Coordinates of C-alpha atoms and ligand atoms in Angstrom, one line a residue:
X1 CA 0.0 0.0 0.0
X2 CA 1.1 3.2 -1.2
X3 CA 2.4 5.7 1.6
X4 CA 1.6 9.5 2.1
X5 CA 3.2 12.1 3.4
X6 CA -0.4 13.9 4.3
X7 CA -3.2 11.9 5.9
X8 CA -6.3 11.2 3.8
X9 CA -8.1 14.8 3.0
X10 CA -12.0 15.0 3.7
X11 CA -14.6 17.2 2.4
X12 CA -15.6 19.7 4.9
X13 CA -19.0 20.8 5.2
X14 CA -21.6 21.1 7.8
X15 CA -19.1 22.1 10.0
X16 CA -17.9 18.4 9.8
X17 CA -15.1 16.7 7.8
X18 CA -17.0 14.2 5.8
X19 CA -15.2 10.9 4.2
X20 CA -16.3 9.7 0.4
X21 CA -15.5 6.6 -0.7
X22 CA -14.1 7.4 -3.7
X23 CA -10.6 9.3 -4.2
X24 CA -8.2 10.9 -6.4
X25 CA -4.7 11.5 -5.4
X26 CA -2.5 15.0 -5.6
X27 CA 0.7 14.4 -6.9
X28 CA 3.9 16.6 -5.8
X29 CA 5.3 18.2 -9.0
X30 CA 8.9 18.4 -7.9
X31 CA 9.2 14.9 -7.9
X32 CA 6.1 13.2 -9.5
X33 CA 5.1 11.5 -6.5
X34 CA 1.3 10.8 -4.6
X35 CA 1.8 13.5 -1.4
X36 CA -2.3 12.4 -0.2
X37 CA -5.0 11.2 -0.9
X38 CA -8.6 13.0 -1.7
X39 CA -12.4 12.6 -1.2
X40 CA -14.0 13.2 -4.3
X41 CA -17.3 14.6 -3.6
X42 CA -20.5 13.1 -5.5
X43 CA -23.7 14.1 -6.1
X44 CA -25.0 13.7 -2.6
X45 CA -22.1 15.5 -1.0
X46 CA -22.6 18.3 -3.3
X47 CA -26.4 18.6 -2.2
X48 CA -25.3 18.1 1.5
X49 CA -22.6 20.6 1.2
X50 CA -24.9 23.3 -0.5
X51 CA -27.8 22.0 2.0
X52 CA -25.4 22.8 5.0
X53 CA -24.7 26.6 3.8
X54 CA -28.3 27.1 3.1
X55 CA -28.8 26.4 6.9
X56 CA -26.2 28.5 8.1
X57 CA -27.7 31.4 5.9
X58 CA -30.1 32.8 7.9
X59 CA -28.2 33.4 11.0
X60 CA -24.8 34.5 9.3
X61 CA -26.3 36.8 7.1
X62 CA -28.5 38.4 10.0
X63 CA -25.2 38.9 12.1
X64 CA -24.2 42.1 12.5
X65 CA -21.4 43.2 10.1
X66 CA -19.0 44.1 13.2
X67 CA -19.5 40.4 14.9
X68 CA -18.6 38.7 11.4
X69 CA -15.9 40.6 11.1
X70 CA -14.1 39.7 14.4
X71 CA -14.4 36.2 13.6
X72 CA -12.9 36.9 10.2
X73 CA -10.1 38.9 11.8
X74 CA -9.7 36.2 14.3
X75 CA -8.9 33.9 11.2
X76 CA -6.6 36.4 9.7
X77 CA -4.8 36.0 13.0
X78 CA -4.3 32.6 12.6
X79 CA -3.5 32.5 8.9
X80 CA -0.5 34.9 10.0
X81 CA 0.6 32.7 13.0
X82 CA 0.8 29.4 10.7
X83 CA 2.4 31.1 7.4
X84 CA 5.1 28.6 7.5
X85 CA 3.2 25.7 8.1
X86 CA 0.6 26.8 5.3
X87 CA 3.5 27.6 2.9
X88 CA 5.1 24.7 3.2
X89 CA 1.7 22.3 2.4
X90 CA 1.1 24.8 -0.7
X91 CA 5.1 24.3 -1.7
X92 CA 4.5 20.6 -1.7
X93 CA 1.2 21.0 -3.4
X94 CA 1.9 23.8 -6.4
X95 CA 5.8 22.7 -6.7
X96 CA 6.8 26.9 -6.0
X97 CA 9.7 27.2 -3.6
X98 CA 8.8 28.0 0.0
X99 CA 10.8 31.7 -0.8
X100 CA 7.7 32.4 -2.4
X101 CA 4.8 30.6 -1.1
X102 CA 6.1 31.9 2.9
X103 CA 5.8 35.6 1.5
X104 CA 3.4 36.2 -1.0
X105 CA 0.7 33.3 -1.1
X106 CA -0.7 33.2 2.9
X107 CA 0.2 36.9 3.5
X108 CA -1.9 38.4 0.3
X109 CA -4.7 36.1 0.7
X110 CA -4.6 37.0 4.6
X111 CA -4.2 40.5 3.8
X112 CA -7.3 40.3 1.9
X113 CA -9.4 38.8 4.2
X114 CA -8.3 41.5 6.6
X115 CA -9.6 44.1 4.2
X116 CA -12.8 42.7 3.8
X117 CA -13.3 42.1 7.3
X118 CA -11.9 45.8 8.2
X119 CA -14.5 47.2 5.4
X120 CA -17.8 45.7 6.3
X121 CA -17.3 46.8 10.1
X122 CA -16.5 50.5 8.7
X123 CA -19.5 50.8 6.9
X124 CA -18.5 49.0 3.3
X125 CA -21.8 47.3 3.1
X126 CA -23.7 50.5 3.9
X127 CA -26.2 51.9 1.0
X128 CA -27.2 55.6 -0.5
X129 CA -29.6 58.1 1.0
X130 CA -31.2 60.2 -1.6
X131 CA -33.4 63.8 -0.4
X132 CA -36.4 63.4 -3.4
X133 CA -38.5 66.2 -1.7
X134 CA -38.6 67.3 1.7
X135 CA -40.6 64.7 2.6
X136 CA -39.6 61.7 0.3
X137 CA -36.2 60.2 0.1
X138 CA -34.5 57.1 -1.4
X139 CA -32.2 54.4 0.7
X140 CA -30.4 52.0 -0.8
X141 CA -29.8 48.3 1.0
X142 CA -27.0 46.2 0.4
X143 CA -28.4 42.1 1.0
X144 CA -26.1 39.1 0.4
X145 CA -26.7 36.6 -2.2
X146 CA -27.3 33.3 -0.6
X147 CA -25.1 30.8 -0.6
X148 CA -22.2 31.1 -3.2
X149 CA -20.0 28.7 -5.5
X150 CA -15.9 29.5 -5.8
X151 CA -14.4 27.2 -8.2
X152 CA -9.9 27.8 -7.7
X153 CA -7.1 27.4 -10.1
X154 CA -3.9 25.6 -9.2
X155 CA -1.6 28.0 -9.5
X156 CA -2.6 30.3 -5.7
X157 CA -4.8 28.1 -4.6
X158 CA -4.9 29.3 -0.9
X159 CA -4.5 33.2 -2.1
X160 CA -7.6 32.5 -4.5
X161 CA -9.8 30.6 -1.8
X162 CA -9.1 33.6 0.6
X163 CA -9.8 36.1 -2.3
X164 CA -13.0 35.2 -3.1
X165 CA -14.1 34.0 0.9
X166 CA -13.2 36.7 2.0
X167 CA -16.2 39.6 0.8
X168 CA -17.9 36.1 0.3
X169 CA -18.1 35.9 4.1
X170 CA -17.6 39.5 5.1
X171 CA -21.3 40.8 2.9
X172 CA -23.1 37.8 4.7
X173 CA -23.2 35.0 2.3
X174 CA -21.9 31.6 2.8
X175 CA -19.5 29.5 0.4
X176 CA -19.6 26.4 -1.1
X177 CA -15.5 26.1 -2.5
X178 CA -14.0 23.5 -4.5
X179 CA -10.0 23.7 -5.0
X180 CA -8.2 22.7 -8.4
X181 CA -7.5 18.8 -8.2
X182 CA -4.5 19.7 -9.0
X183 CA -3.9 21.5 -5.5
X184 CA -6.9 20.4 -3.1
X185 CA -4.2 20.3 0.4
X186 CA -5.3 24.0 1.5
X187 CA -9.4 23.2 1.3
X188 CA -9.5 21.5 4.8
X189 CA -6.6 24.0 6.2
X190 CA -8.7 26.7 5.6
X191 CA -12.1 25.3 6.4
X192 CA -10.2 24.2 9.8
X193 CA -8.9 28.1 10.3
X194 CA -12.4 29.3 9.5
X195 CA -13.8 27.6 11.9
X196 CA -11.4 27.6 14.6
X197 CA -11.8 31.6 14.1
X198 CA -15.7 30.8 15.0
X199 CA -17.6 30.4 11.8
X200 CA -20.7 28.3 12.3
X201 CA -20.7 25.4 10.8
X202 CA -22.3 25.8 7.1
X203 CA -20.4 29.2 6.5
X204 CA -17.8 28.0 4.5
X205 CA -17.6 24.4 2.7
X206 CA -15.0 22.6 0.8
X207 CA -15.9 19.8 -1.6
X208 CA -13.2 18.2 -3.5
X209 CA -12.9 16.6 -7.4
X210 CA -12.3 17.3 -11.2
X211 CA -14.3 19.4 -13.4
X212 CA -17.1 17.7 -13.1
X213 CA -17.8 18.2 -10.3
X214 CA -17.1 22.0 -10.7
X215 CA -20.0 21.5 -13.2
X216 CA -22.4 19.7 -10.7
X217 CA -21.9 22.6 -8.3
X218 CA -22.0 25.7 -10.0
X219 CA -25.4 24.3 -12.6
X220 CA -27.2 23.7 -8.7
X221 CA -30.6 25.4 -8.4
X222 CA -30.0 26.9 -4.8
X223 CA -26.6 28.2 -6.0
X224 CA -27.2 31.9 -6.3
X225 CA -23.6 32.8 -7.9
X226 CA -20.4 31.4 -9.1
X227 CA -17.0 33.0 -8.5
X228 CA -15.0 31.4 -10.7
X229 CA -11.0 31.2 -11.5
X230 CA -9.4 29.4 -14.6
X231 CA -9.1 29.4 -18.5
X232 CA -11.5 31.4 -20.5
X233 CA -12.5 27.9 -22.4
X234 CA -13.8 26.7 -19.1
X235 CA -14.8 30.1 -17.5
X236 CA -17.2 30.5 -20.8
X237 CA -18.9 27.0 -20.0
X238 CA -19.3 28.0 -16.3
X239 CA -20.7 31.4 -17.2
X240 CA -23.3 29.6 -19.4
X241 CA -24.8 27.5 -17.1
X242 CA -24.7 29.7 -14.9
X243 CA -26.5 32.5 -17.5
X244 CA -29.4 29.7 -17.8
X245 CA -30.2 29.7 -13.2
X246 CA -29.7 34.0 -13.9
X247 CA -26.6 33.3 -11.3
X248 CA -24.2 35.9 -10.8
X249 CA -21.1 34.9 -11.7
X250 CA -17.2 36.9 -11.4
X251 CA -14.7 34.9 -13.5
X252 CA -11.2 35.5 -13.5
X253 CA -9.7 34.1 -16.8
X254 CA -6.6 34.0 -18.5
X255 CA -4.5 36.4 -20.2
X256 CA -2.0 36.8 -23.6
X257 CA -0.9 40.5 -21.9
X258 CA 1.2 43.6 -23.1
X259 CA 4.8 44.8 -21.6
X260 CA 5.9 47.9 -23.3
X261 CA 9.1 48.9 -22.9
X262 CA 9.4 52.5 -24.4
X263 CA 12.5 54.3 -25.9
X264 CA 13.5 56.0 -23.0
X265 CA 12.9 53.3 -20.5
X266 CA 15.5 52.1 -18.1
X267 CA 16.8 49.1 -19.7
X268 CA 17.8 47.5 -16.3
X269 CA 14.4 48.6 -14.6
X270 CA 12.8 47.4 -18.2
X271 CA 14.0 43.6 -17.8
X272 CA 13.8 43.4 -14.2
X273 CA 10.1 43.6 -15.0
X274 CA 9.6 41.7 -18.2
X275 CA 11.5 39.1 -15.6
X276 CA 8.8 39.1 -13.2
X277 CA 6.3 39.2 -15.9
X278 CA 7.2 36.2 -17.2
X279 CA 9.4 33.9 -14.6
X280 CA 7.8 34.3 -11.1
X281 CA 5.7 31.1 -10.2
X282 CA 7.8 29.0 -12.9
X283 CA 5.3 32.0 -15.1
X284 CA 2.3 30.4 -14.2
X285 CA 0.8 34.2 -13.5
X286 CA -2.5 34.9 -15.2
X287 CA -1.6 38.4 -15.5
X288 CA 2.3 37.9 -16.7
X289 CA 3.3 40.3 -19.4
X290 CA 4.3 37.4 -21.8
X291 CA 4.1 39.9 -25.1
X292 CA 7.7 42.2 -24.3
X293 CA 7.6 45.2 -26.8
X294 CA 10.8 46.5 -27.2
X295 CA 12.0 49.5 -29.2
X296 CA 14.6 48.3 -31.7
X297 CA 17.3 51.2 -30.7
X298 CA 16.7 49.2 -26.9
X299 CA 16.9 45.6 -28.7
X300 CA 20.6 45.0 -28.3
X301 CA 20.8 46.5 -24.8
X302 CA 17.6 44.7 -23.5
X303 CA 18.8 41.1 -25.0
X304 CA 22.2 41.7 -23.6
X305 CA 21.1 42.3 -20.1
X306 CA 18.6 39.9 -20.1
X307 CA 20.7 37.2 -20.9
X308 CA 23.1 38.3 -18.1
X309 CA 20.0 38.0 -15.6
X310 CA 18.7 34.8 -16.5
X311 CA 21.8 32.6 -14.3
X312 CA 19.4 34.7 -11.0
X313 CA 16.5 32.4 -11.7
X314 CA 17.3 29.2 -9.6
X315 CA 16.0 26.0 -9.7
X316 CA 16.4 23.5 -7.2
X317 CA 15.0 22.3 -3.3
X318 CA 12.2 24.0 -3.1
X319 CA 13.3 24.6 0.9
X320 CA 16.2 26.0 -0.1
X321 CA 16.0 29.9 1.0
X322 CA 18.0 30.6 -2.7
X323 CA 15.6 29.0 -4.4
X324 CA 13.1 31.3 -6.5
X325 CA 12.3 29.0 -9.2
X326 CA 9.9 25.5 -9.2
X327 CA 8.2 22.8 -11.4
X328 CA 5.4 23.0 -13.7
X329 CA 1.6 22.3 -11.3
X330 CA 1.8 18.9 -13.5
X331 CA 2.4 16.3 -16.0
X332 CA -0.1 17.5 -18.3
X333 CA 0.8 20.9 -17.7
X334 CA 4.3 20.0 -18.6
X335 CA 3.5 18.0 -21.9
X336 CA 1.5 21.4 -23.2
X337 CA 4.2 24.5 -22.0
X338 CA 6.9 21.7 -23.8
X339 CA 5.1 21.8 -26.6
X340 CA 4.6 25.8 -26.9
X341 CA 8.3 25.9 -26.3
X342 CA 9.4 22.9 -29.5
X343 CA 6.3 24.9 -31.5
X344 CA 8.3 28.1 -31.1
X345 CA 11.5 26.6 -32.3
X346 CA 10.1 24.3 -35.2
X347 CA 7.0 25.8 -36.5
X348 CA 7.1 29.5 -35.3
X349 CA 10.7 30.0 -36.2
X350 CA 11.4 32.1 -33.2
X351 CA 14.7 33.2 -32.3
X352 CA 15.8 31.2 -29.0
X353 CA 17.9 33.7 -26.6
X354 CA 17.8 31.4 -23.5
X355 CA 16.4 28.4 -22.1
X356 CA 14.5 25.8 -24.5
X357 CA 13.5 22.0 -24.4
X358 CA 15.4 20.3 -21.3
X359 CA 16.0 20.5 -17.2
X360 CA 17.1 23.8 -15.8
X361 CA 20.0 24.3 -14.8
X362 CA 19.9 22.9 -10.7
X363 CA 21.7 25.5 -8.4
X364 CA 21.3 23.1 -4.8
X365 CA 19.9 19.2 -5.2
X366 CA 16.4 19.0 -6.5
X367 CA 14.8 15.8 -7.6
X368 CA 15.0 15.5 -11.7
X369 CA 12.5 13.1 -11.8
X370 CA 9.3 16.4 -11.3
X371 CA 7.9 18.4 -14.2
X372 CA 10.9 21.2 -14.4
X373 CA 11.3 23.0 -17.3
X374 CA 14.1 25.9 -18.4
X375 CA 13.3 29.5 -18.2
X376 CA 13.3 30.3 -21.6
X377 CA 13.2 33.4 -23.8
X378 CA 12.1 34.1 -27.6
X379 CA 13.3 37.2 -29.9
X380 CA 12.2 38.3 -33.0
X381 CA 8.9 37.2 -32.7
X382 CA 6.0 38.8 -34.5
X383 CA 2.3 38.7 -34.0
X384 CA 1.3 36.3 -35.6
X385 CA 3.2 33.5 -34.2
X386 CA 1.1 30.6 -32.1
X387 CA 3.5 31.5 -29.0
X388 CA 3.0 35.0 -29.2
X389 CA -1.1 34.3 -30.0
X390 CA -2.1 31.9 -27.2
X391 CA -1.6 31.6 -23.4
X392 CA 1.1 29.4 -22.6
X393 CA 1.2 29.6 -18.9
X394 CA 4.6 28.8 -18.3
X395 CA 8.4 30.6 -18.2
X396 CA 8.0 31.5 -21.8
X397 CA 9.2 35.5 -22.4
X398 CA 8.8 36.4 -26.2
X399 CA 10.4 39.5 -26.9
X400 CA 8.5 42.0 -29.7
X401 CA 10.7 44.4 -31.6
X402 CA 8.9 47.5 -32.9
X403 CA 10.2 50.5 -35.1
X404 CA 10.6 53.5 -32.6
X405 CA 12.4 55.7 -35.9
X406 CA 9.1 56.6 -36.7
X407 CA 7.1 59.3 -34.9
X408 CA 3.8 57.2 -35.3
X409 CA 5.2 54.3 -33.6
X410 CA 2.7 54.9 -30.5
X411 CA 0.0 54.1 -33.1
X412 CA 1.1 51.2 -34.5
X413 CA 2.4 49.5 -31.3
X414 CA -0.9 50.3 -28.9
X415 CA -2.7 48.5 -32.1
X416 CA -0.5 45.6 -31.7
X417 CA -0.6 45.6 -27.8
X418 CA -4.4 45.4 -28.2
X419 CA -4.8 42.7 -30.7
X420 CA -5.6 40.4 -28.7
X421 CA -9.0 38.8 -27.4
X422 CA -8.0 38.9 -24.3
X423 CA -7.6 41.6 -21.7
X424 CA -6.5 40.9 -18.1
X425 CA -2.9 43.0 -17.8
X426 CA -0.8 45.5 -19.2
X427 CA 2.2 47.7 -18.2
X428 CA 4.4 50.6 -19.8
X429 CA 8.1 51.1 -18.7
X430 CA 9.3 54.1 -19.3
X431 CA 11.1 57.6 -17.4
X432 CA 8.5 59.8 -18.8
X433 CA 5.5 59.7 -17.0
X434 CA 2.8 61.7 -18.8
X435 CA 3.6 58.8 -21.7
X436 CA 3.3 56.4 -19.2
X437 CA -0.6 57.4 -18.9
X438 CA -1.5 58.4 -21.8
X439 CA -0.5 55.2 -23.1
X440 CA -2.2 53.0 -20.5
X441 CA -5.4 54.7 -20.9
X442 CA -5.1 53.4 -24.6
X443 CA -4.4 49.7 -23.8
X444 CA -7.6 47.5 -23.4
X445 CA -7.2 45.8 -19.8
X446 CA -8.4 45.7 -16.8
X447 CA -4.9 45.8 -14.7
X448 CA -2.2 48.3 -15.5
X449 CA 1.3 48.9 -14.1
X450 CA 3.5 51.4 -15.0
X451 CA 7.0 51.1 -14.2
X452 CA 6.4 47.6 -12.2
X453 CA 4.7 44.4 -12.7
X454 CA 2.9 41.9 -10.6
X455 CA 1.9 43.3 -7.3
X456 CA -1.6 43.0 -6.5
X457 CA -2.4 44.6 -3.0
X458 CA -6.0 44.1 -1.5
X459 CA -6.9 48.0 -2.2
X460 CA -6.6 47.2 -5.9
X461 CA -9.7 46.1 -7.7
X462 CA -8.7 43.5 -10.5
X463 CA -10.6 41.8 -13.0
X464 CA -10.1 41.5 -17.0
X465 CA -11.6 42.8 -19.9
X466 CA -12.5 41.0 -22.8
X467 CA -12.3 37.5 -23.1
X468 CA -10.3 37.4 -20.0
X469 CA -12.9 38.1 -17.2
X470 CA -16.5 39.8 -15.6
X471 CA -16.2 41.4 -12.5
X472 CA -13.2 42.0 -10.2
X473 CA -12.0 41.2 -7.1
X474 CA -10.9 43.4 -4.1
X475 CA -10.6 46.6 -3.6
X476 CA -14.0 48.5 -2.2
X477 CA -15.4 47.3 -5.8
X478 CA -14.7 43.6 -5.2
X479 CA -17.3 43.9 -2.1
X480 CA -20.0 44.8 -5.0
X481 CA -19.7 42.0 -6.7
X482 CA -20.8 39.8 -3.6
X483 CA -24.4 42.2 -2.7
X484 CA -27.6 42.7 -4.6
X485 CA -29.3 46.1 -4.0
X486 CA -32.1 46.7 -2.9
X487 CA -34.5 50.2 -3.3
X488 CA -36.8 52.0 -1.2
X489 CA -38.8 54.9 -1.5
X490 CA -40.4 56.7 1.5
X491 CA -43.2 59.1 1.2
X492 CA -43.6 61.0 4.4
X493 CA -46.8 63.7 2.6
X494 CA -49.0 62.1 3.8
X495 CA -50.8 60.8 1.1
X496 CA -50.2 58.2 -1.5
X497 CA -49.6 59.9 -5.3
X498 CA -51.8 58.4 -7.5
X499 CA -54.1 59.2 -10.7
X500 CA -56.9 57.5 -9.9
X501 CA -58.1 59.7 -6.8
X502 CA -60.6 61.3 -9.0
X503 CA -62.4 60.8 -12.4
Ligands
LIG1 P1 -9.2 25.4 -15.5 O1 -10.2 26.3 -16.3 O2 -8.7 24.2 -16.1 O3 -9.8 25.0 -14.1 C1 -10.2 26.0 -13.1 C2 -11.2 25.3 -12.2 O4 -12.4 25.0 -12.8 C3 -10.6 24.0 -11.6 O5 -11.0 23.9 -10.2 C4 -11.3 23.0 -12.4 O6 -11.3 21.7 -11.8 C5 -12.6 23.6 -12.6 N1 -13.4 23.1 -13.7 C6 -13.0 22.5 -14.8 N2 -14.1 22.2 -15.6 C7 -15.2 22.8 -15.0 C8 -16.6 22.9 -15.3 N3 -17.1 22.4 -16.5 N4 -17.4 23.5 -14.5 C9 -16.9 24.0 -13.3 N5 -15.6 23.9 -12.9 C10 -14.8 23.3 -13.8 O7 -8.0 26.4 -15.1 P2 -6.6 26.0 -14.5 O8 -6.8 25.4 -13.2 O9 -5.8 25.3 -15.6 O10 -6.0 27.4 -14.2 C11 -5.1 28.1 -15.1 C12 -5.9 29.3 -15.7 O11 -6.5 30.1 -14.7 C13 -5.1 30.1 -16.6 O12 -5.8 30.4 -17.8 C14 -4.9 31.4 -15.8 O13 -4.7 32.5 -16.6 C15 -6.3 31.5 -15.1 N6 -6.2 32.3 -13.9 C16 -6.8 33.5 -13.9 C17 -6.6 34.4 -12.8 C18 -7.3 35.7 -12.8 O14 -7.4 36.3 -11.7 N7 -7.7 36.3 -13.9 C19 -5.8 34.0 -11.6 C20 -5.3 32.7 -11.8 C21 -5.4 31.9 -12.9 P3 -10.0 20.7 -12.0 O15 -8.8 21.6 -12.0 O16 -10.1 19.9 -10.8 O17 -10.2 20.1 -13.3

């Protein structure tokens, strides 16, 4: 019998953790081996699951805004005291090294949670007063949903639970969430700090499986909206069914996004960010800057310095303090970034500046036998190219001369920095900064950087345009998208207006 370093994971729901007989098993991706296995939930544990937060409805969303969030606080507190603990199950989960997971995955989706909590008990979920007349106004109520779906990616799979809890919980609704099955480890961790914080039981659920049973939840009748995060293929399936039940839905889908550098940019500045656009997380970043524009009186300087970064990205133990750079989520995941890379080189005729088919290079011990893959970087690549088209999701930087000897080479380059169906992120680089915004109000996205890449704080509401997302999440906005309104007019005259008081 096949050992595991993680005890069997439940589902979670009715305040309970609740065992299925059937399973799947998550697989560590830095060395291809089974690290637990999982309760895949059915039919009946899906109805159980939603039946449980439909219970705990009532009373959770009667609760006074300042009660829920101290409890929520109380769980931000505890996130906080168990980073490492936390990071280390998502390290052996997602494959990124713990130099990443113990400072950005706990601590933004903690930070988050914080906000939300914070907002509601400062009056975030309070409505409008309108003066009609002197004696009629207008208020406007802000009422939960119900109970809620959140369907997770693999690639911050505790950061994207907490993201969408968090106003989840906060406006008054409860959550029924099911994790990648890529990455299910963090489900009952979090169900576990939720309640430990004091949310009834019902508040938040965790059910576990593939896509279908993504499906199975987010079509249920008494499922009153889907927050979803993936690829726009699947995100457009979810958002029909959900269309049919008139559900609200938030999706967070993929991206093919822009990084212009300009003439005058900072060349070193410039590629420090095209690096974090495209390597951090091994590049699996929906909102990486995989499309580098760069000026051609730039091109030599940019290639040159890149080249001399790209020995900083290490792979190796994923412990390892040094380490900054993991394994592909999977096998699959592997097989298809692989492909985009031997595409580039044999089809799209891309020239290779670093990287290519093969292991990285290992700076401590690391075992060979997980889904690694080189950092690797394209040049000369044009528009048309399949790599330079479609989201790869992986440490693929293709580099995009343009002609700056022209003076209408703004034109042309925010028409190629926009052809795309997609829309999540763009960002400018460059010293002079009324450029920098007049050319971000002409790029079609929903998240813009200028002279950085990557950060996402809670205050920042973010969400695509295009093909690449509805909705967005944090900031005050992201509260909105977890509330319907509700509007009442009060006539204090007296009398009630009407034409029929006389013939
Ligand atoms: P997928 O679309 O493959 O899966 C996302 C989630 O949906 C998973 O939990 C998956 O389950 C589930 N699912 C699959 N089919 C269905 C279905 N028919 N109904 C309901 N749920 C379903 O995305 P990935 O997990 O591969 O994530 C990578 C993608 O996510 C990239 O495109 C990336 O850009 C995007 N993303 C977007 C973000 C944003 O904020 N805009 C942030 C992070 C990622 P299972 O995995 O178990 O099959």
């Amino acid at each position: 019998m096949a050992s595991f370093k993680y005890s069997k994971q439940p589902l979670y729901y009715a305040g309970q953790q609740q065992i299925t007989s059937k399973t799947f098993q998550t697989i560590d991706p830095s060395c291809d081996q089974p690290l637990a296995e999982v309760c895949t939930a059915d039919e009946a544990s899906i109805n159980a699951a939603v039946a449980s937060a439909q219970a705990a409805f009532p009373s959770w969303s009667a609760t006074p805004p300042i009660e829920r969030s101290r409890i929520l606080l109380r769980a931000v507190a505890l996130l906080r005291e168990r980073n490492d603990e936390l990071a280390k199950i998502e390290t052996d989960d997602t494959g990124k090294p713990f130099s990443e997971t113990s400072t950005v995955d706990i601590v933004t989706g903690a930070d988050v949670l914080e906000y939300y909590a914070n907002l509601v008990a400062s009056g975030g979920l309070n409505g409008e007063t309108t003066q009609l007349r002197p004696d009629a106004w207008v208020y406007t109520t802000k009422a939960p949903l119900g109970v809620c779906a959140g369907i997770g990616a693999w690639n911050y799979p505790i950061q994207i639970a907490l993201w969408k809890s968090a106003p989840c919980l906060a406006a008054g609704n409860c959550m029924v969430y099911k994790p990648s099955e890529f990455t299910p480890l963090h489900g009952l961790q979090l169900a576990q700090i939720y309640a430990e914080a004091g949310v009834p039981p019902g508040v938040f659920n965790v059910i576990q499986g593939a896509g279908d049973v993504g499906a199975m939840l987010t079509s249920h009748p008494s499922i009153a909206k889907v927050s979803f995060t993936g690829q726009v293929s699947t995100g457009s399936k979810v958002a029909s069914s959900a269309a049919s039940g008139m559900k609200y839905v938030t999706m967070e889908l993929g991206g093919k996004s822009p990084c212009i550098i300009l003439p005058d940019a900072n060349v070193d500045d410039a590629v420090n960010g095209a690096m974090m656009a495209n390597f951090f997380s091994t590049g699996q970043v929906c909102t990486n800057g995989t499309r580098v524009f760069v000026p051609q009186s730039l091109l030599p300087a940019f290639e040159a310095n890149l080249v001399s970064k790209m020995p900083f990205i290490r792979a190796g133990d994923l412990m390892d303090p040094s380490t900054n750079f993991g394994p592909l989520v999977s096998k699959t995941h592997h097989a298809k970034v692989l492909s985009y890379i031997t595409h580039g080189l044999d089809n799209d005729k891309a020239k290779l500046l670093a990287g290519g088919p093969g292991h990285p290079v290992f700076t401590t011990q690391a075992n060979q036998a997980g889904y690694w893959i080189r950092p690797t970087v394209f040049t000369n690549c044009t528009d048309a190219m399949r790599i330079t088209r479609e989201e790869i999701f992986g440490p693929v930087l293709c580099i995009l001369p343009y002609d700056d000897s022209q003076p209408e080479y703004l034109d042309v380059l925010v028409k190629r920095a926009n052809d795309t169906r997609m829309g999540l992120a763009a960002g400018v680089f460059t010293r002079n900064i009324t450029l920098a915004h007049s050319v971000i109000a002409r790029l079609d996205a929903g998240i813009t950087w200028i002279n950085t890449w990557g950060e996402s704080p809670a205050e920042m509401p973010v969400g695509g345009w295009k093909l690449s997302g509805l909705g967005v999440e944090n900031g005050r906005k992201g509260l909105e998208n977890w509330v319907q309104n509700k509007s009442t007019l009060v006539e204090m005259g007296g009398s009630v207006a009407t034409v029929f008081s006389k013939l």
